[in-house]
């Protein structure tokens, strides 16, 4: 049984160990989570669908395997949930679009979901998200709320994935990240969000937002749990030709005593321009913590921010249009207003722009690869502010940027560049505002050096303030 809320906030690595030594019953653990979801989720709306019967049966099988002495998977009995963008066999998958994909029940699960279940994880259900992973939650779905302040946004598009982990409604979750969609909600909800190298995790069975920018990754309570989740889902996949043929991640971060020899890239202008004071302060504090442990700071310049945002926008819009040819414009009235308007804009783009943008994107990736010849990790904010009020959502942020003459993606400048570069990046909780809202920093690593980034992030995590603080839901 759940003892208070302790098990609801316990790490996946700890739960797996306790299950293996018969200290903890998978059935009681999952039953406790299902009860907790029933009691707490109406406050925050992290789930779109709770697979209670399926989870209970999976927990029963997990417990029997323990009793029979069978070999157990790395996530055996651990309760997880996935963003509604992932196909799930026998469970409706609406991608947060309850009108367009109503009644869509896939015949098979996405590769990442299959791999989680093969590793022994128990799927609790499907998690809330913005429609088709864009900017707005559909009006036909309940409002997703930040567990730290119910009047504030949890971020998107993987809203439910971050809420569920922060509120103790799942031990770990899967999300996707095209612009910021793992790292922003993780930052605003005070949990870990890891975007791996592009292609490290298969995108099979995941509805695309913009295929060359989409990344699949975990949201967890610790860096160690992120590594464990990635270890289970990373790797080549015959169903996804973009999956790296030799992609793999260690099951736990390599331990390190300090940051001796670690070169930190620091762009003063990139970090500080148009960011809130609290965000700048905590990012500097994280830098100081790394320097105190032997790291070296290397002044750098993030290349051509405005030009790169324009490149990103061209790639994004043309790939977005391609992803929706089945539904737009015939079903245009069923979309949220922002997505409908953006698809209309994308439909007016000359496809030849995609060729030019793709060339510029490759040049940017090369620039970033060269940058990482000089540094080991880049440190910057995960978001320019703490969580905004629900009335000040991501759409409004983009509208403000557009009205000021900036690219509408400017509010996501700390995150979307690394989607274009395809580099791994992690959002790491780092303290709170005076009003009790989580703040976060971001570490960015070299492409295909996910293990090295996880090792650095795990060591920095040990220095983070206010670890273990919980949302005021109990």
PDB file of C-alpha atoms in Angstrom, residues 86-92 105-110:
ATOM      1  CA  UNK A  86       2.056   7.869 -28.727  1.00  0.00           C
ATOM      2  CA  UNK A  87       0.080   5.045 -30.306  1.00  0.00           C
ATOM      3  CA  UNK A  88      -1.109   2.574 -27.678  1.00  0.00           C
ATOM      4  CA  UNK A  89      -2.565  -0.751 -28.743  1.00  0.00           C
ATOM      5  CA  UNK A  90      -6.210  -0.991 -27.748  1.00  0.00           C
ATOM      6  CA  UNK A  91      -6.297   2.485 -26.154  1.00  0.00           C
ATOM      7  CA  UNK A  92      -7.725   5.519 -27.928  1.00  0.00           C
ATOM      8  CA  UNK A 105      -7.637   3.037 -31.486  1.00  0.00           C
ATOM      9  CA  UNK A 106      -4.261   1.830 -32.835  1.00  0.00           C
ATOM     10  CA  UNK A 107      -3.673  -1.826 -33.662  1.00  0.00           C
ATOM     11  CA  UNK A 108      -0.165  -1.668 -32.193  1.00  0.00           C
ATOM     12  CA  UNK A 109       1.789   0.534 -29.844  1.00  0.00           C
ATOM     13  CA  UNK A 110       4.589   2.920 -30.690  1.00  0.00           C
TER      14      UNK A 110
END
